mmCIF file with all atom_site columns, C-alpha atoms in Angstrom:
data_model
loop_
_atom_site.group_PDB
_atom_site.id
_atom_site.type_symbol
_atom_site.label_atom_id
_atom_site.label_alt_id
_atom_site.label_comp_id
_atom_site.label_asym_id
_atom_site.label_entity_id
_atom_site.label_seq_id
_atom_site.pdbx_PDB_ins_code
_atom_site.Cartn_x
_atom_site.Cartn_y
_atom_site.Cartn_z
_atom_site.occupancy
_atom_site.B_iso_or_equiv
_atom_site.pdbx_formal_charge
_atom_site.auth_seq_id
_atom_site.auth_comp_id
_atom_site.auth_asym_id
_atom_site.auth_atom_id
_atom_site.pdbx_PDB_model_num
ATOM 1   C CA . UNK B 1 1   ? 75.593  -19.597 84.939 1.00 45.00 ? 1119 UNK B CA 1
ATOM 2   C CA . UNK B 1 2   ? 78.301  -17.493 83.216 1.00 44.00 ? 1120 UNK B CA 1
ATOM 3   C CA . UNK B 1 3   ? 81.949  -17.357 84.147 1.00 43.00 ? 1121 UNK B CA 1
ATOM 4   C CA . UNK B 1 4   ? 81.577  -13.759 85.475 1.00 43.00 ? 1122 UNK B CA 1
ATOM 5   C CA . UNK B 1 5   ? 78.796  -14.772 87.891 1.00 43.00 ? 1123 UNK B CA 1
ATOM 6   C CA . UNK B 1 6   ? 80.568  -17.842 89.274 1.00 42.00 ? 1124 UNK B CA 1
ATOM 7   C CA . UNK B 1 7   ? 83.817  -15.660 89.840 1.00 42.00 ? 1125 UNK B CA 1
ATOM 8   C CA . UNK B 1 8   ? 81.650  -13.093 91.591 1.00 42.00 ? 1126 UNK B CA 1
ATOM 9   C CA . UNK B 1 9   ? 80.212  -15.703 93.968 1.00 43.00 ? 1127 UNK B CA 1
ATOM 10  C CA . UNK B 1 10  ? 83.587  -17.492 94.583 1.00 44.00 ? 1128 UNK B CA 1
ATOM 11  C CA . UNK B 1 11  ? 85.587  -14.349 95.406 1.00 45.00 ? 1129 UNK B CA 1
ATOM 12  C CA . UNK B 1 12  ? 83.132  -12.832 97.887 1.00 47.00 ? 1130 UNK B CA 1
ATOM 13  C CA . UNK B 1 13  ? 81.947  -10.094 95.567 1.00 48.00 ? 1131 UNK B CA 1
ATOM 14  C CA . UNK B 1 14  ? 85.207  -8.529  94.576 1.00 47.00 ? 1132 UNK B CA 1
ATOM 15  C CA . UNK B 1 15  ? 84.610  -9.685  91.028 1.00 50.00 ? 1133 UNK B CA 1
ATOM 16  C CA . UNK B 1 16  ? 81.700  -7.169  90.716 1.00 48.00 ? 1134 UNK B CA 1
ATOM 17  C CA . UNK B 1 17  ? 84.107  -4.351  91.586 1.00 46.00 ? 1135 UNK B CA 1
ATOM 18  C CA . UNK B 1 18  ? 86.497  -5.505  88.875 1.00 45.00 ? 1136 UNK B CA 1
ATOM 19  C CA . UNK B 1 19  ? 83.642  -5.604  86.344 1.00 45.00 ? 1137 UNK B CA 1
ATOM 20  C CA . UNK B 1 20  ? 82.479  -2.095  87.387 1.00 46.00 ? 1138 UNK B CA 1
ATOM 21  C CA . UNK B 1 21  ? 86.020  -0.684  87.013 1.00 48.00 ? 1139 UNK B CA 1
ATOM 22  C CA . UNK B 1 22  ? 86.323  -2.407  83.655 1.00 47.00 ? 1140 UNK B CA 1
ATOM 23  C CA . UNK B 1 23  ? 83.019  -0.932  82.422 1.00 48.00 ? 1141 UNK B CA 1
ATOM 24  C CA . UNK B 1 24  ? 83.980  2.547   83.704 1.00 46.00 ? 1142 UNK B CA 1
ATOM 25  C CA . UNK B 1 25  ? 87.345  2.337   81.971 1.00 46.00 ? 1143 UNK B CA 1
ATOM 26  C CA . UNK B 1 26  ? 85.632  1.273   78.743 1.00 50.00 ? 1144 UNK B CA 1
ATOM 27  C CA . UNK B 1 27  ? 83.154  4.184   78.979 1.00 45.00 ? 1145 UNK B CA 1
ATOM 28  C CA . UNK B 1 28  ? 86.086  6.748   79.457 1.00 41.00 ? 1146 UNK B CA 1
ATOM 29  C CA . UNK B 1 29  ? 87.971  5.298   76.553 1.00 44.00 ? 1147 UNK B CA 1
ATOM 30  C CA . UNK B 1 30  ? 84.814  5.323   74.417 1.00 44.00 ? 1148 UNK B CA 1
ATOM 31  C CA . UNK B 1 31  ? 84.224  9.115   75.292 1.00 42.00 ? 1149 UNK B CA 1
ATOM 32  C CA . UNK B 1 32  ? 87.864  9.910   74.444 1.00 44.00 ? 1150 UNK B CA 1
ATOM 33  C CA . UNK B 1 33  ? 87.594  8.142   71.062 1.00 46.00 ? 1151 UNK B CA 1
ATOM 34  C CA . UNK B 1 34  ? 84.363  9.982   70.263 1.00 42.00 ? 1152 UNK B CA 1
ATOM 35  C CA . UNK B 1 35  ? 86.031  13.298  71.075 1.00 43.00 ? 1153 UNK B CA 1
ATOM 36  C CA . UNK B 1 36  ? 88.948  12.531  68.813 1.00 44.00 ? 1154 UNK B CA 1
ATOM 37  C CA . UNK B 1 37  ? 86.613  11.365  65.984 1.00 44.00 ? 1155 UNK B CA 1
ATOM 38  C CA . UNK B 1 38  ? 84.182  14.309  66.425 1.00 44.00 ? 1156 UNK B CA 1
ATOM 39  C CA . UNK B 1 39  ? 86.688  17.004  67.015 1.00 47.00 ? 1157 UNK B CA 1
ATOM 40  C CA . UNK B 1 40  ? 84.050  18.384  69.462 1.00 49.00 ? 1158 UNK B CA 1
ATOM 41  C CA . UNK B 1 41  ? 84.746  20.052  72.719 1.00 55.00 ? 1159 UNK B CA 1
ATOM 42  C CA . UNK B 1 42  ? 87.649  18.245  74.333 1.00 58.00 ? 1160 UNK B CA 1
ATOM 43  C CA . UNK B 1 43  ? 88.022  19.635  77.829 1.00 59.00 ? 1161 UNK B CA 1
ATOM 44  C CA . UNK B 1 44  ? 86.576  22.037  80.300 1.00 60.00 ? 1162 UNK B CA 1
ATOM 45  C CA . UNK B 1 45  ? 88.143  25.245  81.514 1.00 57.00 ? 1163 UNK B CA 1
ATOM 46  C CA . UNK B 1 46  ? 86.331  26.466  84.714 1.00 59.00 ? 1164 UNK B CA 1
ATOM 47  C CA . UNK B 1 47  ? 83.170  24.574  83.522 1.00 62.00 ? 1165 UNK B CA 1
ATOM 48  C CA . UNK B 1 48  ? 83.290  26.119  80.067 1.00 63.00 ? 1166 UNK B CA 1
ATOM 49  C CA . UNK B 1 49  ? 84.032  23.662  77.272 1.00 75.00 ? 1167 UNK B CA 1
ATOM 50  C CA . UNK B 1 50  ? 86.952  24.369  74.959 1.00 84.00 ? 1168 UNK B CA 1
ATOM 51  C CA . UNK B 1 51  ? 88.634  22.690  71.978 1.00 91.00 ? 1169 UNK B CA 1
ATOM 52  C CA . UNK B 1 52  ? 92.126  21.404  71.652 1.00 93.00 ? 1170 UNK B CA 1
ATOM 53  C CA . UNK B 1 53  ? 94.232  22.014  68.443 1.00 95.00 ? 1171 UNK B CA 1
ATOM 54  C CA . UNK B 1 54  ? 95.278  18.494  67.650 1.00 94.00 ? 1172 UNK B CA 1
ATOM 55  C CA . UNK B 1 55  ? 96.948  19.374  64.341 1.00 94.00 ? 1173 UNK B CA 1
ATOM 56  C CA . UNK B 1 56  ? 99.833  21.299  65.596 1.00 93.00 ? 1174 UNK B CA 1
ATOM 57  C CA . UNK B 1 57  ? 101.103 24.545  64.182 1.00 94.00 ? 1175 UNK B CA 1
ATOM 58  C CA . UNK B 1 58  ? 100.434 26.263  61.912 1.00 95.00 ? 1176 UNK B CA 1
ATOM 59  C CA . UNK B 1 59  ? 96.763  25.843  62.778 1.00 95.00 ? 1177 UNK B CA 1
ATOM 60  C CA . UNK B 1 60  ? 94.822  23.987  60.059 1.00 96.00 ? 1178 UNK B CA 1
ATOM 61  C CA . UNK B 1 61  ? 91.805  25.674  58.312 1.00 96.00 ? 1179 UNK B CA 1
ATOM 62  C CA . UNK B 1 62  ? 89.224  23.457  60.199 1.00 95.00 ? 1180 UNK B CA 1
ATOM 63  C CA . UNK B 1 63  ? 90.598  24.310  63.546 1.00 94.00 ? 1181 UNK B CA 1
ATOM 64  C CA . UNK B 1 64  ? 90.991  27.942  62.680 1.00 94.00 ? 1182 UNK B CA 1
ATOM 65  C CA . UNK B 1 65  ? 87.265  28.134  61.532 1.00 94.00 ? 1183 UNK B CA 1
ATOM 66  C CA . UNK B 1 66  ? 86.044  26.191  64.598 1.00 93.00 ? 1184 UNK B CA 1
ATOM 67  C CA . UNK B 1 67  ? 87.833  28.642  66.818 1.00 91.00 ? 1185 UNK B CA 1
ATOM 68  C CA . UNK B 1 68  ? 86.258  31.672  65.196 1.00 91.00 ? 1186 UNK B CA 1
ATOM 69  C CA . UNK B 1 69  ? 82.841  29.975  65.405 1.00 91.00 ? 1187 UNK B CA 1
ATOM 70  C CA . UNK B 1 70  ? 83.350  29.362  69.020 1.00 88.00 ? 1188 UNK B CA 1
ATOM 71  C CA . UNK B 1 71  ? 84.401  33.042  69.588 1.00 84.00 ? 1189 UNK B CA 1
ATOM 72  C CA . UNK B 1 72  ? 81.368  34.232  67.612 1.00 87.00 ? 1190 UNK B CA 1
ATOM 73  C CA . UNK B 1 73  ? 79.100  32.008  69.756 1.00 87.00 ? 1191 UNK B CA 1
ATOM 74  C CA . UNK B 1 74  ? 80.355  33.019  73.240 1.00 86.00 ? 1192 UNK B CA 1
ATOM 75  C CA . UNK B 1 75  ? 80.987  36.722  72.732 1.00 86.00 ? 1193 UNK B CA 1
ATOM 76  C CA . UNK B 1 76  ? 77.988  39.088  73.122 1.00 90.00 ? 1194 UNK B CA 1
ATOM 77  C CA . UNK B 1 77  ? 78.629  40.708  69.713 1.00 92.00 ? 1195 UNK B CA 1
ATOM 78  C CA . UNK B 1 78  ? 80.135  37.501  68.405 1.00 88.00 ? 1196 UNK B CA 1
ATOM 79  C CA . UNK B 1 79  ? 79.635  37.648  64.657 1.00 91.00 ? 1197 UNK B CA 1
ATOM 80  C CA . UNK B 1 80  ? 80.387  41.416  64.416 1.00 93.00 ? 1198 UNK B CA 1
ATOM 81  C CA . UNK B 1 81  ? 83.571  41.080  66.551 1.00 91.00 ? 1199 UNK B CA 1
ATOM 82  C CA . UNK B 1 82  ? 84.895  38.123  64.604 1.00 91.00 ? 1200 UNK B CA 1
ATOM 83  C CA . UNK B 1 83  ? 84.297  39.856  61.254 1.00 92.00 ? 1201 UNK B CA 1
ATOM 84  C CA . UNK B 1 84  ? 85.850  43.048  62.427 1.00 92.00 ? 1202 UNK B CA 1
ATOM 85  C CA . UNK B 1 85  ? 89.034  41.372  63.737 1.00 91.00 ? 1203 UNK B CA 1
ATOM 86  C CA . UNK B 1 86  ? 89.329  38.942  60.766 1.00 92.00 ? 1204 UNK B CA 1
ATOM 87  C CA . UNK B 1 87  ? 88.931  41.668  58.238 1.00 92.00 ? 1205 UNK B CA 1
ATOM 88  C CA . UNK B 1 88  ? 91.272  44.191  59.968 1.00 94.00 ? 1206 UNK B CA 1
ATOM 89  C CA . UNK B 1 89  ? 94.496  45.011  58.233 1.00 93.00 ? 1207 UNK B CA 1
ATOM 90  C CA . UNK B 1 90  ? 95.950  47.267  60.857 1.00 94.00 ? 1208 UNK B CA 1
ATOM 91  C CA . UNK B 1 91  ? 96.058  45.108  64.005 1.00 91.00 ? 1209 UNK B CA 1
ATOM 92  C CA . UNK B 1 92  ? 98.725  46.077  66.552 1.00 92.00 ? 1210 UNK B CA 1
ATOM 93  C CA . UNK B 1 93  ? 101.858 44.090  66.753 1.00 91.00 ? 1211 UNK B CA 1
ATOM 94  C CA . UNK B 1 94  ? 101.775 41.912  69.866 1.00 88.00 ? 1212 UNK B CA 1
ATOM 95  C CA . UNK B 1 95  ? 105.049 41.910  71.847 1.00 91.00 ? 1213 UNK B CA 1
ATOM 96  C CA . UNK B 1 96  ? 106.702 38.568  72.258 1.00 94.00 ? 1214 UNK B CA 1
ATOM 97  C CA . UNK B 1 97  ? 107.844 37.994  75.917 1.00 96.00 ? 1215 UNK B CA 1
ATOM 98  C CA . UNK B 1 98  ? 111.471 37.243  76.432 1.00 94.00 ? 1216 UNK B CA 1
ATOM 99  C CA . UNK B 1 99  ? 112.264 33.775  77.898 1.00 93.00 ? 1217 UNK B CA 1
ATOM 100 C CA . UNK B 1 100 ? 113.982 34.311  81.212 1.00 92.00 ? 1218 UNK B CA 1
ATOM 101 C CA . UNK B 1 101 ? 117.712 33.541  81.213 1.00 90.00 ? 1219 UNK B CA 1
ATOM 102 C CA . UNK B 1 102 ? 118.376 32.141  84.706 1.00 90.00 ? 1220 UNK B CA 1
ATOM 103 C CA . UNK B 1 103 ? 121.785 31.244  86.149 1.00 91.00 ? 1221 UNK B CA 1
ATOM 104 C CA . UNK B 1 104 ? 122.120 28.101  88.361 1.00 91.00 ? 1222 UNK B CA 1
ATOM 105 C CA . UNK B 1 105 ? 123.003 30.504  91.228 1.00 94.00 ? 1223 UNK B CA 1
ATOM 106 C CA . UNK B 1 106 ? 119.712 32.334  90.915 1.00 93.00 ? 1224 UNK B CA 1
ATOM 107 C CA . UNK B 1 107 ? 117.801 32.111  94.221 1.00 94.00 ? 1225 UNK B CA 1
ATOM 108 C CA . UNK B 1 108 ? 114.441 30.187  94.148 1.00 91.00 ? 1226 UNK B CA 1
ATOM 109 C CA . UNK B 1 109 ? 112.198 33.174  94.909 1.00 94.00 ? 1227 UNK B CA 1
ATOM 110 C CA . UNK B 1 110 ? 113.840 35.136  92.069 1.00 94.00 ? 1228 UNK B CA 1
ATOM 111 C CA . UNK B 1 111 ? 113.500 32.149  89.846 1.00 92.00 ? 1229 UNK B CA 1
ATOM 112 C CA . UNK B 1 112 ? 109.784 31.720  90.645 1.00 91.00 ? 1230 UNK B CA 1
ATOM 113 C CA . UNK B 1 113 ? 109.149 35.494  90.093 1.00 94.00 ? 1231 UNK B CA 1
ATOM 114 C CA . UNK B 1 114 ? 110.814 35.178  86.585 1.00 93.00 ? 1232 UNK B CA 1
ATOM 115 C CA . UNK B 1 115 ? 108.696 32.200  85.761 1.00 92.00 ? 1233 UNK B CA 1
ATOM 116 C CA . UNK B 1 116 ? 105.449 33.817  86.848 1.00 94.00 ? 1234 UNK B CA 1
ATOM 117 C CA . UNK B 1 117 ? 106.242 37.072  85.024 1.00 95.00 ? 1235 UNK B CA 1
ATOM 118 C CA . UNK B 1 118 ? 106.926 35.170  81.778 1.00 95.00 ? 1236 UNK B CA 1
ATOM 119 C CA . UNK B 1 119 ? 103.770 33.062  81.969 1.00 95.00 ? 1237 UNK B CA 1
ATOM 120 C CA . UNK B 1 120 ? 101.771 36.177  82.838 1.00 96.00 ? 1238 UNK B CA 1
ATOM 121 C CA . UNK B 1 121 ? 103.252 38.024  79.813 1.00 96.00 ? 1239 UNK B CA 1
ATOM 122 C CA . UNK B 1 122 ? 102.214 35.176  77.566 1.00 96.00 ? 1240 UNK B CA 1
ATOM 123 C CA . UNK B 1 123 ? 98.606  36.070  78.641 1.00 95.00 ? 1241 UNK B CA 1
ATOM 124 C CA . UNK B 1 124 ? 95.520  33.871  78.978 1.00 95.00 ? 1242 UNK B CA 1
ATOM 125 C CA . UNK B 1 125 ? 94.116  32.186  75.941 1.00 93.00 ? 1243 UNK B CA 1
ATOM 126 C CA . UNK B 1 126 ? 90.427  33.266  75.697 1.00 87.00 ? 1244 UNK B CA 1
ATOM 127 C CA . UNK B 1 127 ? 89.824  31.876  72.153 1.00 87.00 ? 1245 UNK B CA 1
ATOM 128 C CA . UNK B 1 128 ? 88.186  28.643  73.182 1.00 88.00 ? 1246 UNK B CA 1
ATOM 129 C CA . UNK B 1 129 ? 90.949  26.578  71.566 1.00 93.00 ? 1247 UNK B CA 1
ATOM 130 C CA . UNK B 1 130 ? 93.987  25.303  73.453 1.00 95.00 ? 1248 UNK B CA 1
ATOM 131 C CA . UNK B 1 131 ? 96.802  25.718  70.905 1.00 96.00 ? 1249 UNK B CA 1
ATOM 132 C CA . UNK B 1 132 ? 99.063  22.933  72.219 1.00 96.00 ? 1250 UNK B CA 1
ATOM 133 C CA . UNK B 1 133 ? 97.796  19.453  72.615 1.00 95.00 ? 1251 UNK B CA 1
ATOM 134 C CA . UNK B 1 134 ? 99.103  18.095  75.961 1.00 94.00 ? 1252 UNK B CA 1
ATOM 135 C CA . UNK B 1 135 ? 98.904  14.290  76.414 1.00 93.00 ? 1253 UNK B CA 1
ATOM 136 C CA . UNK B 1 136 ? 99.379  13.650  80.116 1.00 88.00 ? 1254 UNK B CA 1
ATOM 137 C CA . UNK B 1 137 ? 100.606 10.189  79.446 1.00 94.00 ? 1255 UNK B CA 1
ATOM 138 C CA . UNK B 1 138 ? 103.487 11.448  77.370 1.00 95.00 ? 1256 UNK B CA 1
ATOM 139 C CA . UNK B 1 139 ? 106.955 10.999  78.915 1.00 96.00 ? 1257 UNK B CA 1
ATOM 140 C CA . UNK B 1 140 ? 108.399 14.068  80.682 1.00 93.00 ? 1258 UNK B CA 1
ATOM 141 C CA . UNK B 1 141 ? 111.005 14.615  77.885 1.00 94.00 ? 1259 UNK B CA 1
ATOM 142 C CA . UNK B 1 142 ? 108.218 14.842  75.331 1.00 95.00 ? 1260 UNK B CA 1
ATOM 143 C CA . UNK B 1 143 ? 106.425 17.376  77.550 1.00 95.00 ? 1261 UNK B CA 1
ATOM 144 C CA . UNK B 1 144 ? 109.587 19.441  77.774 1.00 95.00 ? 1262 UNK B CA 1
ATOM 145 C CA . UNK B 1 145 ? 109.885 19.423  74.001 1.00 95.00 ? 1263 UNK B CA 1
ATOM 146 C CA . UNK B 1 146 ? 106.380 20.742  73.880 1.00 95.00 ? 1264 UNK B CA 1
ATOM 147 C CA . UNK B 1 147 ? 107.304 23.423  76.535 1.00 95.00 ? 1265 UNK B CA 1
ATOM 148 C CA . UNK B 1 148 ? 110.190 24.527  74.292 1.00 95.00 ? 1266 UNK B CA 1
ATOM 149 C CA . UNK B 1 149 ? 107.838 24.863  71.330 1.00 96.00 ? 1267 UNK B CA 1
ATOM 150 C CA . UNK B 1 150 ? 105.472 26.895  73.463 1.00 96.00 ? 1268 UNK B CA 1
ATOM 151 C CA . UNK B 1 151 ? 108.353 29.293  74.238 1.00 95.00 ? 1269 UNK B CA 1
ATOM 152 C CA . UNK B 1 152 ? 109.212 29.536  70.544 1.00 95.00 ? 1270 UNK B CA 1
ATOM 153 C CA . UNK B 1 153 ? 105.638 30.168  69.408 1.00 96.00 ? 1271 UNK B CA 1
ATOM 154 C CA . UNK B 1 154 ? 104.805 32.612  72.388 1.00 96.00 ? 1272 UNK B CA 1
ATOM 155 C CA . UNK B 1 155 ? 101.044 32.177  71.922 1.00 96.00 ? 1273 UNK B CA 1
ATOM 156 C CA . UNK B 1 156 ? 98.580  32.787  74.801 1.00 96.00 ? 1274 UNK B CA 1
ATOM 157 C CA . UNK B 1 157 ? 98.162  29.696  76.991 1.00 97.00 ? 1275 UNK B CA 1
ATOM 158 C CA . UNK B 1 158 ? 95.572  27.959  79.086 1.00 95.00 ? 1276 UNK B CA 1
ATOM 159 C CA . UNK B 1 159 ? 96.161  26.478  82.618 1.00 93.00 ? 1277 UNK B CA 1
ATOM 160 C CA . UNK B 1 160 ? 97.571  23.010  81.601 1.00 93.00 ? 1278 UNK B CA 1
ATOM 161 C CA . UNK B 1 161 ? 99.965  24.686  79.248 1.00 95.00 ? 1279 UNK B CA 1
ATOM 162 C CA . UNK B 1 162 ? 101.113 26.972  82.047 1.00 95.00 ? 1280 UNK B CA 1
ATOM 163 C CA . UNK B 1 163 ? 101.858 23.930  84.242 1.00 94.00 ? 1281 UNK B CA 1
ATOM 164 C CA . UNK B 1 164 ? 104.054 22.444  81.499 1.00 94.00 ? 1282 UNK B CA 1
ATOM 165 C CA . UNK B 1 165 ? 105.851 25.712  81.117 1.00 93.00 ? 1283 UNK B CA 1
ATOM 166 C CA . UNK B 1 166 ? 106.405 25.814  84.875 1.00 91.00 ? 1284 UNK B CA 1
ATOM 167 C CA . UNK B 1 167 ? 108.270 22.449  84.790 1.00 90.00 ? 1285 UNK B CA 1
ATOM 168 C CA . UNK B 1 168 ? 110.448 23.445  81.840 1.00 88.00 ? 1286 UNK B CA 1
ATOM 169 C CA . UNK B 1 169 ? 114.114 23.386  82.906 1.00 74.00 ? 1287 UNK B CA 1
ATOM 170 C CA . UNK B 1 170 ? 115.032 26.677  81.279 1.00 64.00 ? 1288 UNK B CA 1
ATOM 171 C CA . UNK B 1 171 ? 113.095 28.291  84.079 1.00 51.00 ? 1289 UNK B CA 1
#
């Protein structure tokens, strides 16, 4: 009889629960490693898979091409739209929202309205690629550095990025 079986019998069955948790953790870790290796779809946004830019900014060529491939796949006129946008020389200049400058005396409702307005002005990211990699295990100071970078770049954001911005102390 192996050691795992004897522990299972001696502890009244709780050993099996430990083994199941361990196996589940290994499965999650394996899926995360496969995603990192493959560069395949990383997360889901409302049930729709999307990619995460793990290379930082500026976006590397592989991530850029993967983003356009995804856009071409999900849009009804995918290829035509992607080619038209990528080939355009006269695209309109996108306004960059101003980061709210709030005083310590600013009332909470006014503060929240300013934060919501700023996040809304950044707009939602429909590209299929989350521009900023957010590691939820990262210390809060690291997440705040990321939030500062998000305000500097002023790119469209997905939901998790909005959460990080909402925690940023400037707001």
